[in-house]
PDB file of C-alpha atoms in Angstrom:
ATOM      1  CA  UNK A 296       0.000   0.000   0.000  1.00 48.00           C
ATOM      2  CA  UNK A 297       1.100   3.739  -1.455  1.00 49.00           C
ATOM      3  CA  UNK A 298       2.288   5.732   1.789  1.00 51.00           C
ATOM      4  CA  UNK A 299       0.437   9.238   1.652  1.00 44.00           C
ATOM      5  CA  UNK A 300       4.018  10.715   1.475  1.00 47.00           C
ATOM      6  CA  UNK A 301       4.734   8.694  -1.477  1.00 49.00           C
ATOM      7  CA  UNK A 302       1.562   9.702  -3.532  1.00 44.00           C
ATOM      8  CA  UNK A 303       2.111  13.137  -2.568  1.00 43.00           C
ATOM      9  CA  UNK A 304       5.172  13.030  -4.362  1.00 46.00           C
ATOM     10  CA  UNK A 305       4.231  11.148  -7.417  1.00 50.00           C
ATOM     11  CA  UNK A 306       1.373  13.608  -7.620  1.00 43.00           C
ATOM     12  CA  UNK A 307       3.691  16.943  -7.278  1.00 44.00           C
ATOM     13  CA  UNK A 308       6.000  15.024  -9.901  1.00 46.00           C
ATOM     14  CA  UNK A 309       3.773  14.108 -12.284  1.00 46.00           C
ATOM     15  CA  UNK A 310       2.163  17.729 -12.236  1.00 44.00           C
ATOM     16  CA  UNK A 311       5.415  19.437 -12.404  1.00 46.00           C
ATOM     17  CA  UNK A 312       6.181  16.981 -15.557  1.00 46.00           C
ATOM     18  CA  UNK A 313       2.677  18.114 -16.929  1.00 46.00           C
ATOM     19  CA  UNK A 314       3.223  21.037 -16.715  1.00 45.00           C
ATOM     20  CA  UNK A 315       6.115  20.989 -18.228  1.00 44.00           C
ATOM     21  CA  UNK A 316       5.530  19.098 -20.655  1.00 47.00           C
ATOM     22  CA  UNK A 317       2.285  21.255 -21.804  1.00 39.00           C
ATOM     23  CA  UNK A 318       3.847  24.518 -20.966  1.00 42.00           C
ATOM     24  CA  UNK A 319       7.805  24.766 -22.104  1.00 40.00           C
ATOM     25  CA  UNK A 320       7.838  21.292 -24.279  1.00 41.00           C
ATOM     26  CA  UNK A 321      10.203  18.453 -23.378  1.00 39.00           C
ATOM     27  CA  UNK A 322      13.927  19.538 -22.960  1.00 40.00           C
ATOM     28  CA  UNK A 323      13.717  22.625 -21.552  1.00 40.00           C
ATOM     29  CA  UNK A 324      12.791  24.253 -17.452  1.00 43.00           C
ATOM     30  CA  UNK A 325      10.420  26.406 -16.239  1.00 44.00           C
ATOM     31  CA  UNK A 326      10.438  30.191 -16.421  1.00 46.00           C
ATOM     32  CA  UNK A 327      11.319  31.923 -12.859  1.00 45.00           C
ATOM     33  CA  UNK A 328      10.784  35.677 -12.928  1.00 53.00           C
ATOM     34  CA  UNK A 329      13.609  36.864 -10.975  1.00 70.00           C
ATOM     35  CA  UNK A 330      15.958  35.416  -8.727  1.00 76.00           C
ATOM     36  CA  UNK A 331      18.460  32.211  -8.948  1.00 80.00           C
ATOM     37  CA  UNK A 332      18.480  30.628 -12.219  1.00 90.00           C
ATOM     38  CA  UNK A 333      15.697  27.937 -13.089  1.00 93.00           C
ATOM     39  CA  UNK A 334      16.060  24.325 -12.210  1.00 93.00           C
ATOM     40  CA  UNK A 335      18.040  22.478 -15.440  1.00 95.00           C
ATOM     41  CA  UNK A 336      17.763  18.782 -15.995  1.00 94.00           C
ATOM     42  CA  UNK A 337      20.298  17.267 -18.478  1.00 96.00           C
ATOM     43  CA  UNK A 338      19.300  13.496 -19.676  1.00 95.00           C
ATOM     44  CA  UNK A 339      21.583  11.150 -21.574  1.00 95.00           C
ATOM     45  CA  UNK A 340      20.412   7.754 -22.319  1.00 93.00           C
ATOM     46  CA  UNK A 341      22.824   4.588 -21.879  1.00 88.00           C
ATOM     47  CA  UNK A 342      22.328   1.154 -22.984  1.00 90.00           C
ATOM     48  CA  UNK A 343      19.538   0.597 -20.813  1.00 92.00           C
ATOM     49  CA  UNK A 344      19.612   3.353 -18.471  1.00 94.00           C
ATOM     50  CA  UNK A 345      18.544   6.839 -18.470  1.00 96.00           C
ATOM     51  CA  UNK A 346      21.116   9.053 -16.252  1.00 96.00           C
ATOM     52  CA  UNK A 347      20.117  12.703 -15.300  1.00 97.00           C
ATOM     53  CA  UNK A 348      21.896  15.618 -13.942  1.00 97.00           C
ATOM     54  CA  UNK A 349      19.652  18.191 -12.128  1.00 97.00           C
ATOM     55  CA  UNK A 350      21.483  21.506 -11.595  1.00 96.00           C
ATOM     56  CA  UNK A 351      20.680  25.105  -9.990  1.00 96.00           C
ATOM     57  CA  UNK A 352      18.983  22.853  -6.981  1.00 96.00           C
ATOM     58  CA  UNK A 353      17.596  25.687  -4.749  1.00 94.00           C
ATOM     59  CA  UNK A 354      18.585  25.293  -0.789  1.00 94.00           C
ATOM     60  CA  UNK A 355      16.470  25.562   1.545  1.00 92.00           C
ATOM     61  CA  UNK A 356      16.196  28.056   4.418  1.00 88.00           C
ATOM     62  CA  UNK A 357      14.714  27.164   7.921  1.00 85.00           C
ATOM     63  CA  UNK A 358      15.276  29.679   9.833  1.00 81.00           C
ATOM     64  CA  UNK A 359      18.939  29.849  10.695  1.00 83.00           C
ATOM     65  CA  UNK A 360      19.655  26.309   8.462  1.00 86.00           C
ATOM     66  CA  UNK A 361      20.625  26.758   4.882  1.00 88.00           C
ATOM     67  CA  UNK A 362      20.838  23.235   3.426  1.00 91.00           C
ATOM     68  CA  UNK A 363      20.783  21.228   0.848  1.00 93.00           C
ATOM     69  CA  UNK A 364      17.272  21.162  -1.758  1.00 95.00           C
ATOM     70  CA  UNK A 365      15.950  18.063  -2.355  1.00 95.00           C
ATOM     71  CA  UNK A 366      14.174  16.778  -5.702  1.00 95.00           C
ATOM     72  CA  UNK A 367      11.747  13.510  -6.882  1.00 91.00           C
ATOM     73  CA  UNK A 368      12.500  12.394 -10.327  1.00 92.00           C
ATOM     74  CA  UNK A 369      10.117  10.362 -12.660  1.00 89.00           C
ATOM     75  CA  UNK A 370      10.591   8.392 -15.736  1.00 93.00           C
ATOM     76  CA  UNK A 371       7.643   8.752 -17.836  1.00 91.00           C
ATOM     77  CA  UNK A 372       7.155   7.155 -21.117  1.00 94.00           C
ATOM     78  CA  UNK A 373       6.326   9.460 -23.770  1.00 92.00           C
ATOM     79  CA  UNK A 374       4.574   6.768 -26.017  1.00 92.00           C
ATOM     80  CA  UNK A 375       2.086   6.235 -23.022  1.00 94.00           C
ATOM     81  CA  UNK A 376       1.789   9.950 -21.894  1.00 92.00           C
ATOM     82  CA  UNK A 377       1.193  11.308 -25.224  1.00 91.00           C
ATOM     83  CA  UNK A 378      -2.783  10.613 -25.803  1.00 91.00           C
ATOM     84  CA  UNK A 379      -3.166  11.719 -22.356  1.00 89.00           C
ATOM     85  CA  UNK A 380      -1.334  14.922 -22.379  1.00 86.00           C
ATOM     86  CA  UNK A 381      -1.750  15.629 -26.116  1.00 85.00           C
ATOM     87  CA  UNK A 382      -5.342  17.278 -25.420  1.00 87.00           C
ATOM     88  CA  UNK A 383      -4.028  19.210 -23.189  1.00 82.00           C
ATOM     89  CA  UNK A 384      -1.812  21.001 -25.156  1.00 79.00           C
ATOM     90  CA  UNK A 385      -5.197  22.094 -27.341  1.00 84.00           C
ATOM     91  CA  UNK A 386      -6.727  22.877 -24.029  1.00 84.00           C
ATOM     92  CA  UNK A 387      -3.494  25.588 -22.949  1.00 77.00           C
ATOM     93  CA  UNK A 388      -3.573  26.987 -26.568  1.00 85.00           C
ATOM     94  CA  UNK A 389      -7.029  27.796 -26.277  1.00 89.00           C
ATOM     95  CA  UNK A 390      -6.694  29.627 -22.842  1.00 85.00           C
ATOM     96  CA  UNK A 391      -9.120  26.868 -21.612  1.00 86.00           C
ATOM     97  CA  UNK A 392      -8.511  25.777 -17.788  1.00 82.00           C
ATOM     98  CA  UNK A 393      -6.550  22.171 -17.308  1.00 74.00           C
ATOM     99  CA  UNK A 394      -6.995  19.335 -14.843  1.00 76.00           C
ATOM    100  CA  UNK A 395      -3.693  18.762 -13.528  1.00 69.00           C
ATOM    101  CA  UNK A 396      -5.225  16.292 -11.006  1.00 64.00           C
ATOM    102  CA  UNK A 397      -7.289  14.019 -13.802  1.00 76.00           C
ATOM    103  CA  UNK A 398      -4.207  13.992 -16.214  1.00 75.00           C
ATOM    104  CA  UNK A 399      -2.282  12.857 -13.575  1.00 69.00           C
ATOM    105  CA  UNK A 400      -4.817  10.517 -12.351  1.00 74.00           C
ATOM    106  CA  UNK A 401      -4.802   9.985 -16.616  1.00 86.00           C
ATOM    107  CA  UNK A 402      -0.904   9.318 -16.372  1.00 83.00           C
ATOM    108  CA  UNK A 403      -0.732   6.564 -13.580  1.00 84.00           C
ATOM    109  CA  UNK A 404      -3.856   4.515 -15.502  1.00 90.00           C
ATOM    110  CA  UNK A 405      -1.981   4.413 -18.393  1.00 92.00           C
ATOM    111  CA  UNK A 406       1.044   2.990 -17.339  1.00 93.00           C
ATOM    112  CA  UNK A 407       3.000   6.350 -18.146  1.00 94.00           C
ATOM    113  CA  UNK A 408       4.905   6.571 -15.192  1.00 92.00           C
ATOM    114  CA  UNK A 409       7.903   4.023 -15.480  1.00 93.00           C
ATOM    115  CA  UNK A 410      10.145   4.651 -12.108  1.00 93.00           C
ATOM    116  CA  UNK A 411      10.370   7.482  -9.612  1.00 90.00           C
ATOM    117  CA  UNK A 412      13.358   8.225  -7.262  1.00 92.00           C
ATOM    118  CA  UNK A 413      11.671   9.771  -4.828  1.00 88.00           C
ATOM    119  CA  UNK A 414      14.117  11.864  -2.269  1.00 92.00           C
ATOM    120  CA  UNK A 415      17.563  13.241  -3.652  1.00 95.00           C
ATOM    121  CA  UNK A 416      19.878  15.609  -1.440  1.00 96.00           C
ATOM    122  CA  UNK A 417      21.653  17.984  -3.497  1.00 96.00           C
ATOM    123  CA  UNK A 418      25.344  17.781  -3.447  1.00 96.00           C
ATOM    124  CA  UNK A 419      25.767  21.018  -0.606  1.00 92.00           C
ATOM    125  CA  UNK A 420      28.655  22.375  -2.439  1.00 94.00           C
ATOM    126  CA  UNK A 421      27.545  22.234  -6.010  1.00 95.00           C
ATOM    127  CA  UNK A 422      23.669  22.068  -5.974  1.00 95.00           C
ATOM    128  CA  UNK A 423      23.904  19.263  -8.139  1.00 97.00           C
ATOM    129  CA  UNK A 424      21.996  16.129  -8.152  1.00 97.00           C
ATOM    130  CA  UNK A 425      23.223  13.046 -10.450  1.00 97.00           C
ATOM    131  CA  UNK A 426      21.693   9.880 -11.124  1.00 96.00           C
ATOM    132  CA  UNK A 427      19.727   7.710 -13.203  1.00 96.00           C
ATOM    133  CA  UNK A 428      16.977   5.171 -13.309  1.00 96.00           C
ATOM    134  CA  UNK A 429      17.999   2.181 -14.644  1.00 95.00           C
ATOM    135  CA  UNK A 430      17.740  -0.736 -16.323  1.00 95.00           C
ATOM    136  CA  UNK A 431      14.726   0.706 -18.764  1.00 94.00           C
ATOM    137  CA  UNK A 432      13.543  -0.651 -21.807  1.00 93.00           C
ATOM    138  CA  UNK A 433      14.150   0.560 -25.262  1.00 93.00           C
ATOM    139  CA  UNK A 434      11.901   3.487 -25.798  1.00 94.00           C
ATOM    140  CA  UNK A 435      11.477   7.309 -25.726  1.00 94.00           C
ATOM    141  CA  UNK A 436      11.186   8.601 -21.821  1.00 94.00           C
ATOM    142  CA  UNK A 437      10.900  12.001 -20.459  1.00 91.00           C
ATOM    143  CA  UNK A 438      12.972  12.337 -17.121  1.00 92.00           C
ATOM    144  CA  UNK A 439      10.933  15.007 -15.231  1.00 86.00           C
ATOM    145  CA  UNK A 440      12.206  16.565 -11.466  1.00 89.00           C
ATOM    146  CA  UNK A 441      10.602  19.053  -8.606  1.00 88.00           C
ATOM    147  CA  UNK A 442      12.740  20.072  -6.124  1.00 93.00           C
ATOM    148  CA  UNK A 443      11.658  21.088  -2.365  1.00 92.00           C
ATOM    149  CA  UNK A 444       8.127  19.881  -3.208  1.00 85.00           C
ATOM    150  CA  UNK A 445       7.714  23.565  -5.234  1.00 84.00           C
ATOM    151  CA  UNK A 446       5.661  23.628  -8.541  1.00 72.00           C
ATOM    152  CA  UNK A 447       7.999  26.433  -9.902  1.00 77.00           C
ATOM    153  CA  UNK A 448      11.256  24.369  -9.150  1.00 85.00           C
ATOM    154  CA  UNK A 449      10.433  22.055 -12.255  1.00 81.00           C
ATOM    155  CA  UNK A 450      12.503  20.586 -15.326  1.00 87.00           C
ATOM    156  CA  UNK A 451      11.921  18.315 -17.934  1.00 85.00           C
ATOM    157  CA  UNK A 452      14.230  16.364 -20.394  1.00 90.00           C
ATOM    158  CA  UNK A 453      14.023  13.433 -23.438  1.00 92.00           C
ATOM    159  CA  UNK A 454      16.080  10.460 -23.913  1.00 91.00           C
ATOM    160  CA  UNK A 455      15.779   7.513 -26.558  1.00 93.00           C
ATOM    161  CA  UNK A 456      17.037   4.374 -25.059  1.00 93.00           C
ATOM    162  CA  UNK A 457      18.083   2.454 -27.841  1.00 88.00           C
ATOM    163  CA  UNK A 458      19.352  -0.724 -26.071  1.00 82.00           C
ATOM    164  CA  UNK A 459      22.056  -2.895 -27.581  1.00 75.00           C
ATOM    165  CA  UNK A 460      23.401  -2.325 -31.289  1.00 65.00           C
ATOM    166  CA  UNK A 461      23.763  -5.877 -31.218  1.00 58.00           C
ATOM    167  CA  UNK A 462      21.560  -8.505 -30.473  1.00 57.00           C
ATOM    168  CA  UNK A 463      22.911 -11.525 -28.089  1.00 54.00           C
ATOM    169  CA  UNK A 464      25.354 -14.019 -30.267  1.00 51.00           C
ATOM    170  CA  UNK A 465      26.596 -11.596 -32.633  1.00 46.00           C
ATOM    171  CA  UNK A 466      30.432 -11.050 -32.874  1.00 44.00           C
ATOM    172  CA  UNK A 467      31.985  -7.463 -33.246  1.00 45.00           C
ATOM    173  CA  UNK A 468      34.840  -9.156 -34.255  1.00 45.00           C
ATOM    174  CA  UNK A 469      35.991  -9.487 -37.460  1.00 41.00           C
ATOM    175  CA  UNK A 470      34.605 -11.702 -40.882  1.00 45.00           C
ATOM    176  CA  UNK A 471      37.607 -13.802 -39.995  1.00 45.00           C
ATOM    177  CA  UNK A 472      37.067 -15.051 -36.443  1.00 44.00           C
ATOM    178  CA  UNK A 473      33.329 -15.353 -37.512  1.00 44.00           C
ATOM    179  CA  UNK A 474      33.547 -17.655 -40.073  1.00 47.00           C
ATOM    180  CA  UNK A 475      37.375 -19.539 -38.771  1.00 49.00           C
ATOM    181  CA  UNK A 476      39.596 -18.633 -40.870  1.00 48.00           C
ATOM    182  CA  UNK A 477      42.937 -16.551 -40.606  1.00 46.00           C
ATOM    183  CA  UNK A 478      44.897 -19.202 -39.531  1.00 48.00           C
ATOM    184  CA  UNK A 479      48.330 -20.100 -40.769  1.00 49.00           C
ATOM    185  CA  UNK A 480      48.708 -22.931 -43.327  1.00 48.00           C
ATOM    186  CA  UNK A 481      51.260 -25.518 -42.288  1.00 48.00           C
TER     187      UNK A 481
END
């Protein structure tokens, strides 16, 4: 059973990636109007991983403390998510109002949301967090983060996950040590 901590956070994630994904289009953060720079997410796929770097990780300020932000990162499958985000994006062109909560209710029944790492301290020096989610499928994903629980601290990025150039059994080696020959004469 789902912790209400835990659906709090796949809900503020998966509205932050909404959002984002509606608002500024995969790849790029959200607009802040003045103060630190925005939230950046830089995605790279691997084999069968997607890795992720967040930077620009606001701290966070209780009272005299001045620590570390945190962020929750989702893997969402853009295949799955499109036909439930994709009339949203008429919806936001029109001016017309959007249900975060029933496209993210939307998201979870359609199997959109792959993996979520759900508590990541920045690194205190750099405001950095790195990792990944991993292993993954082949397939397009969007890697979407919120940091300190705040709609406004949001990014979104794309990676293809292409999974092995070769399937099992097949040799990178050369014609020669394929098919046996090469060998000396004697």
């Amino acid at each position: 059973m789902r912790t209400p901590r835990t659906m709090l956070t796949r809900a503020a994630i998966a509205l932050g990636a909404t959002g984002a994904l509606v608002a500024a289009g995969a790849g790029t953060s959200a607009a802040q109007t003045e103060g630190p720079p925005p939230v950046e997410i830089r995605v790279t796929a691997d084999t069968d991983a997607v890795n992720y770097e967040i930077t620009n990780v606001p701290r966070v300020v209780l009272g005299p403390f001045n620590s570390p932000g945190i962020c929750s990162s989702t893997l969402i499958d853009v295949v799955k998510a499109a036909p439930v985000v994709g009339p949203s994006v008429v919806d936001v062109i029109l001016g017309n109002p959007v249900d975060y909560l029933a496209i993210i209710a939307q998201l979870g029944e359609a199997g959109a949301v792959v993996d979520t790492n759900p508590v990541e301290r920045a690194n205190s020096s750099t405001n950095t967090v790195t990792s990944d989610f991993s292993p993954v499928d082949r397939g397009l994903y969007a890697a979407a983060t919120i940091c300190n629980l705040d709609t406004d601290t949001f990014a979104v990025g794309a990676a293809l996950v292409v999974g092995e150039l070769w399937p099992p059994g097949i040799s990178t080696g050369s014609v020669d040590d394929a098919i046996g020959g090469g060998g000396e004469e004697g």
